[in-house]
Amino acid sequence: MKVHEAEMILEYCADIPCRLNIIRRQCAALDDEIDTMRGVNMDGMPRGGEPGDGPATMAVKMDELGIGDRFRVLHQQQEELRADFELIQKEIDSMSGVHNIILTEFYLKKKKWPDLQPLTGYSIPHMKRLRNVALSVLGGRIERLPEKDALLKRAYNARKAQRRADAWAEGDVLL
């Protein structure tokens, strides 16, 4: 696996908590859409939902709107993201100390090079060389995984779908 592919996987891993939060919000919005409880009337008296069986009404609503299928897709995406995060994190955790620190702090926690210097004790140019070595080691570890192709595909699709906000500053975007 090439160094830029390992870097793309790390960027995907750093984006996973945000993606999980988006999925949670989508699930909450879908849940609100099918909720059959009406709440409290203006006269202060509680009242139930529609007449009949509440869960049955909710199931019919879910079927009519296709919400059940959407819930299943969102939960599947959620499980994939969690599994990917755990897999990548496990590979990073098994690396040597300085490589682990550089990859975790720079890519996952988005710290800048001067902030990493006290943690590693190395100069910034040397940390950048160590980053390249760490990315190469991580790429080799991921290369041996049976699910590497699917992981790389998801990382590529996540990167392709959304441009990074700092891409212009790093020279990735041509004007």
Backbone as JSON, one array per atom type, in Angstrom:
{
  "sequence": "MKVHEAEMILEYCADIPCRLNIIRRQCAALDDEIDTMRGVNMDGMPRGGEPGDGPATMAVKMDELGIGDRFRVLHQQQEELRADFELIQKEIDSMSGVHNIILTEFYLKKKKWPDLQPLTGYSIPHMKRLRNVALSVLGGRIERLPEKDALLKRAYNARKAQRRADAWAEGDVLL",
  "N": [[0.85, -1.18, 0.0], [0.51, 2.2, -0.78], [2.02, 5.24, 0.48], [0.4, 7.54, 0.36], [-2.1, 6.38, 0.25], [-2.32, 5.19, 2.76], [-2.33, 7.51, 4.24], [-4.72, 8.63, 3.37], [-6.51, 6.78, 4.45], [-6.11, 7.28, 7.17], [-7.08, 9.92, 7.32], [-9.74, 9.42, 6.72], [-10.37, 7.87, 8.97], [-10.14, 9.81, 10.97], [-12.33, 11.31, 10.38], [-14.48, 9.75, 10.99], [-15.83, 9.91, 13.64], [-17.33, 12.3, 13.28], [-18.96, 11.58, 11.12], [-20.44, 9.51, 12.34], [-21.87, 11.0, 14.2], [-23.49, 12.5, 12.49], [-25.07, 10.46, 11.4], [-26.39, 9.63, 13.73], [-27.94, 11.91, 14.22], [-29.57, 11.86, 11.93], [-30.98, 9.48, 12.37], [-32.38, 10.22, 14.68], [-34.02, 12.23, 13.63], [-35.57, 10.74, 11.85], [-36.83, 9.1, 13.69], [-38.34, 10.97, 15.09], [-40.11, 11.61, 13.09], [-41.81, 9.45, 12.89], [-42.96, 9.22, 15.33], [-45.73, 8.62, 17.34], [-46.87, 9.82, 19.49], [-48.63, 12.56, 20.86], [-48.25, 14.43, 22.84], [-48.89, 17.03, 25.26], [-52.03, 18.6, 25.58], [-53.35, 21.93, 25.1], [-55.01, 22.46, 27.25], [-53.8, 21.3, 29.35], [-54.2, 18.65, 29.83], [-53.08, 15.38, 29.39], [-52.94, 13.55, 26.33], [-53.43, 10.71, 24.3], [-52.01, 9.05, 21.44], [-53.05, 8.43, 18.12], [-56.24, 6.82, 17.7], [-56.41, 3.38, 18.55], [-53.92, 0.82, 18.12], [-50.82, 1.89, 19.12], [-48.04, 1.09, 18.49], [-48.59, -0.42, 16.17], [-49.66, 1.49, 14.46], [-47.42, 3.09, 14.2], [-45.71, 1.31, 12.89], [-47.04, 1.0, 10.44], [-46.86, 3.6, 9.48], [-44.08, 3.79, 9.21], [-43.65, 1.92, 7.21], [-45.09, 3.03, 5.07], [-43.67, 5.39, 4.56], [-41.16, 4.46, 4.04], [-39.27, 4.43, 5.98], [-38.27, 2.42, 7.61], [-36.51, 0.95, 5.97], [-34.6, 2.93, 5.53], [-33.66, 3.29, 8.16], [-32.41, 0.8, 8.53], [-30.34, 0.96, 6.63], [-28.9, 3.15, 7.64], [-28.09, 2.12, 10.14], [-26.49, 0.02, 9.3], [-24.44, 1.44, 8.01], [-23.46, 2.76, 10.24], [-22.44, 0.63, 11.78], [-20.43, -0.3, 10.04], [-18.73, 1.95, 9.99], [-17.94, 2.08, 12.7], [-16.61, -0.38, 12.94], [-14.54, -0.01, 11.08], [-13.18, 2.14, 12.29], [-12.31, 0.95, 14.7], [-10.66, -1.07, 13.67], [-8.63, 0.39, 12.29], [-7.64, 1.91, 14.4], [-6.67, -0.12, 16.05], [-4.53, -1.07, 14.52], [-2.89, 1.2, 14.52], [-2.37, 1.44, 17.25], [-0.75, -0.76, 17.67], [1.69, -0.03, 16.75], [5.07, 1.34, 17.06], [6.06, 3.57, 19.75], [6.74, 6.4, 19.05], [5.88, 6.55, 16.41], [3.19, 5.91, 16.72], [2.38, 8.08, 18.31], [2.81, 10.25, 16.54], [1.1, 9.65, 14.33], [-1.41, 9.44, 15.6], [-1.73, 11.92, 16.98], [-1.24, 13.88, 14.97], [-2.88, 13.18, 12.72], [-5.37, 12.1, 13.7], [-6.09, 13.67, 15.93], [-5.64, 16.14, 14.94], [-3.5, 17.94, 15.5], [-0.94, 20.44, 15.29], [2.44, 20.61, 13.93], [4.32, 22.06, 15.66], [3.04, 21.67, 18.12], [3.36, 19.0, 18.53], [6.02, 18.65, 18.99], [6.96, 18.87, 21.76], [5.96, 16.45, 22.72], [7.3, 14.41, 21.36], [9.99, 15.1, 21.26], [11.59, 15.52, 19.09], [12.9, 17.32, 16.21], [10.98, 19.36, 13.94], [11.4, 18.84, 11.11], [12.5, 16.25, 11.35], [10.39, 14.88, 12.54], [8.58, 14.93, 10.46], [9.85, 13.25, 8.65], [9.72, 10.92, 10.17], [6.98, 10.63, 10.19], [6.47, 9.89, 7.53], [7.75, 7.4, 7.52], [6.18, 6.13, 9.44], [3.68, 6.15, 8.15], [4.29, 4.47, 6.04], [4.8, 2.08, 7.4], [2.28, 1.66, 8.58], [0.76, 1.4, 6.25], [1.81, -1.01, 5.28], [0.95, -2.74, 7.29], [-1.84, -2.55, 7.02], [-2.09, -3.49, 4.48], [-1.83, -6.23, 4.77], [-4.23, -7.02, 5.81], [-7.34, -8.77, 5.44], [-9.62, -7.31, 4.75], [-8.75, -5.05, 3.46], [-9.16, -3.96, 0.87], [-11.88, -3.2, 0.79], [-11.87, -1.35, 2.87], [-10.1, 0.59, 1.9], [-11.53, 1.4, -0.33], [-13.83, 2.57, 0.87], [-12.58, 4.66, 2.24], [-11.51, 6.11, 0.11], [-13.89, 6.83, -1.24], [-15.08, 8.42, 0.72], [-13.32, 10.54, 0.85], [-13.44, 11.5, -1.77], [-16.06, 12.34, -1.93], [-16.25, 14.59, -0.36], [-14.59, 17.6, -0.23], [-11.69, 18.58, 1.51], [-11.53, 21.14, 4.0], [-9.15, 22.45, 4.36], [-7.79, 22.08, 2.03], [-7.17, 23.94, 0.02], [-5.22, 25.51, 1.27], [-3.16, 23.7, 1.5], [-2.46, 23.27, -1.07], [-3.83, 21.45, -2.66], [-6.0, 22.07, -4.18], [-6.62, 23.36, -7.28], [-6.69, 26.55, -8.67]],
  "CA": [[0.0, 0.0, 0.0], [1.29, 3.42, -0.91], [1.96, 6.15, 1.62], [-0.76, 8.43, 0.24], [-3.31, 5.59, 0.57], [-2.36, 5.09, 4.22], [-2.71, 8.84, 4.72], [-6.15, 8.76, 3.08], [-7.22, 5.97, 5.44], [-6.06, 8.01, 8.44], [-8.02, 11.04, 7.22], [-11.07, 8.8, 6.83], [-10.54, 7.48, 10.37], [-10.34, 11.03, 11.74], [-13.65, 11.84, 10.03], [-15.52, 8.8, 11.4], [-16.72, 10.41, 14.7], [-18.26, 13.28, 12.71], [-19.94, 10.83, 10.33], [-21.32, 8.82, 13.28], [-22.75, 12.02, 14.75], [-24.48, 12.82, 11.45], [-25.99, 9.32, 11.33], [-27.23, 9.7, 14.93], [-28.94, 12.97, 14.02], [-30.53, 11.39, 10.93], [-31.85, 8.5, 13.03], [-33.28, 10.96, 15.58], [-35.01, 12.91, 12.8], [-36.51, 9.71, 11.38], [-37.6, 8.67, 14.85], [-39.33, 12.03, 15.34], [-41.09, 11.59, 12.02], [-42.77, 8.36, 13.06], [-43.47, 9.2, 16.71], [-47.2, 8.77, 17.33], [-47.34, 10.53, 20.69], [-48.94, 13.96, 20.55], [-47.83, 15.31, 23.92], [-49.89, 17.59, 26.17], [-52.93, 19.55, 24.95], [-53.28, 23.26, 25.7], [-55.76, 22.5, 28.5], [-53.0, 20.68, 30.39], [-54.52, 17.24, 29.97], [-52.36, 14.56, 28.41], [-53.78, 12.74, 25.46], [-52.67, 9.69, 23.6], [-51.85, 9.21, 20.0], [-54.23, 8.13, 17.33], [-56.97, 5.69, 18.27], [-55.94, 2.07, 18.12], [-52.64, 0.33, 18.61], [-49.75, 2.83, 18.81], [-46.95, 0.48, 17.73], [-49.05, -0.83, 14.84], [-49.75, 2.71, 13.68], [-46.06, 3.51, 13.91], [-45.18, 0.39, 11.88], [-47.67, 1.33, 9.17], [-46.25, 4.85, 9.04], [-42.71, 3.49, 8.79], [-43.72, 1.21, 5.93], [-45.56, 3.96, 4.05], [-42.65, 6.39, 4.27], [-39.88, 3.82, 3.74], [-38.34, 4.78, 7.06], [-37.62, 1.2, 8.11], [-35.36, 0.68, 5.1], [-33.59, 3.96, 5.8], [-33.07, 2.95, 9.45], [-31.49, -0.33, 8.33], [-29.16, 1.45, 5.92], [-28.12, 3.97, 8.57], [-27.47, 1.25, 11.15], [-25.42, -0.71, 8.63], [-23.35, 2.4, 7.86], [-22.93, 2.99, 11.57], [-21.63, -0.53, 12.15], [-19.23, -0.28, 9.18], [-17.84, 3.01, 10.46], [-17.37, 1.67, 13.99], [-15.66, -1.46, 12.69], [-13.37, 0.59, 10.43], [-12.44, 2.92, 13.29], [-11.63, 0.01, 15.61], [-9.61, -1.74, 12.91], [-7.52, 1.32, 12.05], [-7.08, 2.25, 15.71], [-5.91, -1.29, 16.51], [-3.27, -1.09, 13.78], [-2.08, 2.32, 15.01], [-1.95, 1.12, 18.62], [0.28, -1.8, 17.67], [2.93, 0.54, 16.23], [6.0, 1.83, 18.07], [5.6, 4.76, 20.46], [6.81, 7.67, 18.36], [5.01, 6.45, 15.23], [1.83, 5.97, 17.25], [2.12, 9.47, 18.73], [2.73, 11.13, 15.37], [-0.11, 9.37, 13.56], [-2.6, 9.75, 16.41], [-1.85, 13.34, 17.28], [-1.28, 14.71, 13.77], [-4.0, 12.88, 11.84], [-6.65, 11.89, 14.36], [-6.41, 14.79, 16.83], [-5.45, 17.35, 14.13], [-2.55, 18.86, 16.11], [0.08, 20.99, 14.39], [3.79, 20.11, 14.21], [4.92, 22.62, 16.88], [2.39, 21.09, 19.3], [3.86, 17.63, 18.68], [7.43, 18.66, 19.33], [7.21, 18.49, 23.16], [5.58, 15.05, 22.95], [8.26, 13.48, 20.78], [11.37, 15.5, 21.51], [12.3, 15.61, 17.81], [12.68, 18.53, 15.43], [9.85, 19.24, 13.01], [11.78, 18.08, 9.9], [12.67, 14.83, 11.67], [9.05, 14.32, 12.77], [7.97, 14.73, 9.14], [10.44, 12.02, 8.12], [9.14, 9.82, 10.95], [5.6, 10.46, 9.72], [6.52, 9.1, 6.3], [8.06, 6.03, 7.91], [4.99, 5.6, 10.13], [2.66, 5.89, 7.14], [4.72, 3.29, 5.29], [4.58, 0.92, 8.28], [0.82, 1.47, 8.68], [0.33, 0.87, 4.96], [2.18, -2.43, 5.24], [0.06, -3.48, 8.2], [-3.18, -2.59, 6.44], [-1.98, -4.32, 3.27], [-1.97, -7.64, 5.14], [-5.58, -7.29, 6.28], [-8.21, -9.28, 4.38], [-10.63, -6.32, 4.37], [-8.05, -3.83, 3.03], [-9.74, -3.39, -0.35], [-13.13, -2.53, 1.15], [-11.51, -0.21, 3.69], [-9.52, 1.59, 1.01], [-12.62, 1.92, -1.17], [-14.64, 3.48, 1.68], [-11.77, 5.85, 2.51], [-11.45, 6.87, -1.14], [-15.21, 7.41, -1.5], [-15.32, 9.49, 1.7], [-12.49, 11.68, 0.46], [-13.93, 12.02, -3.05], [-17.37, 12.94, -1.74], [-16.18, 15.88, 0.32], [-13.28, 18.25, -0.24], [-11.24, 19.06, 2.82], [-11.57, 22.59, 4.14], [-7.79, 22.98, 4.31], [-7.16, 21.62, 0.79], [-6.6, 25.08, -0.69], [-4.02, 25.93, 1.97], [-2.11, 22.71, 1.28], [-2.14, 23.22, -2.48], [-4.52, 20.35, -3.33], [-7.04, 22.61, -5.04], [-6.1, 24.25, -8.3], [-7.62, 27.64, -8.96]],
  "C": [[0.9, 1.24, 0.0], [1.06, 4.34, 0.29], [0.73, 7.05, 1.54], [-2.07, 7.68, 0.51], [-3.44, 5.42, 2.08], [-2.8, 6.42, 4.83], [-4.21, 9.08, 4.5], [-6.98, 7.96, 4.08], [-7.22, 6.65, 6.8], [-7.01, 9.21, 8.44], [-9.47, 10.55, 7.32], [-11.36, 8.44, 8.28], [-10.82, 8.71, 11.24], [-11.74, 11.6, 11.52], [-14.79, 10.94, 10.53], [-16.38, 9.32, 12.55], [-17.74, 11.43, 14.2], [-19.36, 12.57, 11.91], [-20.93, 10.08, 11.23], [-22.32, 9.8, 13.91], [-23.84, 12.39, 13.75], [-25.51, 11.7, 11.35], [-26.92, 9.32, 12.54], [-28.32, 10.76, 14.78], [-29.98, 12.56, 12.99], [-31.49, 10.38, 11.54], [-32.84, 9.19, 13.97], [-34.37, 11.67, 14.78], [-36.03, 11.92, 12.26], [-37.4, 9.23, 12.51], [-38.67, 9.7, 15.19], [-40.44, 12.01, 14.3], [-42.17, 10.53, 12.24], [-43.37, 8.31, 14.46], [-44.96, 9.5, 16.7], [-47.72, 9.49, 18.56], [-47.54, 12.0, 20.36], [-48.5, 14.92, 21.64], [-49.0, 15.81, 24.74], [-50.7, 18.65, 25.41], [-52.85, 20.89, 25.68], [-54.05, 23.35, 27.01], [-55.01, 21.79, 29.62], [-53.24, 19.19, 30.55], [-53.72, 16.43, 28.93], [-53.34, 13.79, 27.54], [-52.89, 11.8, 24.67], [-52.54, 10.01, 22.13], [-53.16, 8.94, 19.3], [-54.97, 6.95, 17.96], [-56.44, 4.37, 17.7], [-54.58, 1.76, 18.72], [-51.52, 1.26, 18.16], [-48.6, 2.22, 18.03], [-47.35, 0.04, 16.33], [-49.16, 0.38, 13.93], [-48.36, 3.19, 13.26], [-45.45, 2.61, 12.82], [-45.75, 0.68, 10.5], [-47.06, 2.61, 8.6], [-44.83, 4.62, 8.51], [-42.71, 2.82, 7.42], [-44.13, 2.16, 4.81], [-44.46, 4.92, 3.61], [-41.29, 5.79, 3.91], [-38.83, 4.07, 4.8], [-37.61, 3.55, 7.59], [-36.39, 0.84, 7.29], [-34.24, 1.67, 5.36], [-32.89, 3.71, 7.14], [-32.04, 1.82, 9.29], [-30.21, 0.1, 7.63], [-28.27, 2.27, 6.86], [-27.41, 3.13, 9.62], [-26.33, 0.43, 10.54], [-24.21, 0.2, 8.43], [-22.66, 2.66, 9.2], [-22.02, 1.84, 12.01], [-20.34, -0.6, 11.32], [-18.23, 0.76, 9.67], [-17.17, 2.64, 11.78], [-16.31, 0.58, 13.79], [-14.39, -0.92, 12.03], [-12.52, 1.36, 11.44], [-11.66, 2.0, 14.22], [-10.47, -0.68, 14.91], [-8.39, -0.84, 12.72], [-6.84, 1.67, 13.38], [-6.24, 1.11, 16.26], [-4.55, -1.36, 15.82], [-2.35, 0.04, 14.24], [-1.53, 2.0, 16.39], [-0.84, 0.09, 18.67], [1.62, -1.29, 17.14], [3.8, 1.05, 17.37], [5.54, 3.19, 18.6], [5.61, 6.04, 19.66], [5.94, 7.67, 17.1], [3.55, 6.57, 15.64], [1.47, 7.4, 17.61], [1.92, 10.36, 17.51], [1.44, 10.9, 14.59], [-1.37, 9.77, 14.33], [-2.78, 11.25, 16.59], [-2.0, 14.19, 16.02], [-2.53, 14.45, 12.94], [-5.34, 12.79, 12.57], [-7.06, 13.05, 15.25], [-6.16, 16.15, 16.18], [-4.54, 18.39, 14.79], [-1.52, 19.29, 15.07], [1.46, 20.5, 14.84], [4.41, 20.74, 15.45], [4.31, 22.06, 18.17], [2.87, 19.65, 19.57], [5.3, 17.57, 19.18], [7.69, 18.32, 20.8], [6.89, 17.01, 23.46], [6.64, 14.06, 22.46], [9.7, 13.82, 21.1], [12.21, 15.61, 20.25], [12.02, 16.94, 17.14], [11.53, 18.28, 14.44], [10.25, 18.52, 11.73], [11.95, 16.58, 10.18], [11.32, 14.16, 11.92], [8.35, 14.07, 11.43], [8.54, 13.49, 8.46], [9.88, 10.8, 8.84], [7.69, 9.56, 10.55], [5.56, 9.62, 8.46], [6.83, 7.64, 6.59], [6.84, 5.38, 8.56], [3.88, 5.28, 9.14], [3.01, 4.65, 6.32], [4.49, 2.02, 6.11], [3.09, 0.62, 8.39], [0.27, 0.9, 7.38], [0.65, -0.6, 4.81], [1.3, -3.28, 6.12], [-1.34, -3.62, 7.61], [-3.19, -3.48, 5.2], [-2.21, -5.8, 3.58], [-3.38, -8.01, 5.6], [-6.46, -7.81, 5.16], [-9.23, -8.25, 3.9], [-10.02, -5.01, 3.87], [-8.7, -3.17, 1.82], [-11.02, -2.62, -0.05], [-12.84, -1.27, 1.98], [-10.96, 0.93, 2.82], [-10.59, 2.22, 0.11], [-13.49, 2.91, -0.39], [-13.87, 4.77, 1.98], [-11.69, 6.73, 1.27], [-12.79, 7.56, -1.42], [-15.52, 8.54, -0.53], [-14.53, 10.73, 1.33], [-13.01, 12.33, -0.81], [-15.24, 12.79, -2.86], [-17.29, 14.34, -1.14], [-14.75, 16.41, 0.3], [-12.93, 18.7, 1.17], [-11.25, 20.58, 2.84], [-10.18, 23.2, 3.99], [-7.08, 22.6, 3.0], [-6.52, 22.78, 0.03], [-5.28, 25.49, -0.06], [-2.86, 24.97, 1.72], [-1.79, 22.52, -0.2], [-2.81, 22.08, -3.23], [-5.55, 20.85, -4.33], [-6.4, 23.59, -6.02], [-7.13, 25.31, -8.61], [-7.66, 27.95, -10.43]]
}
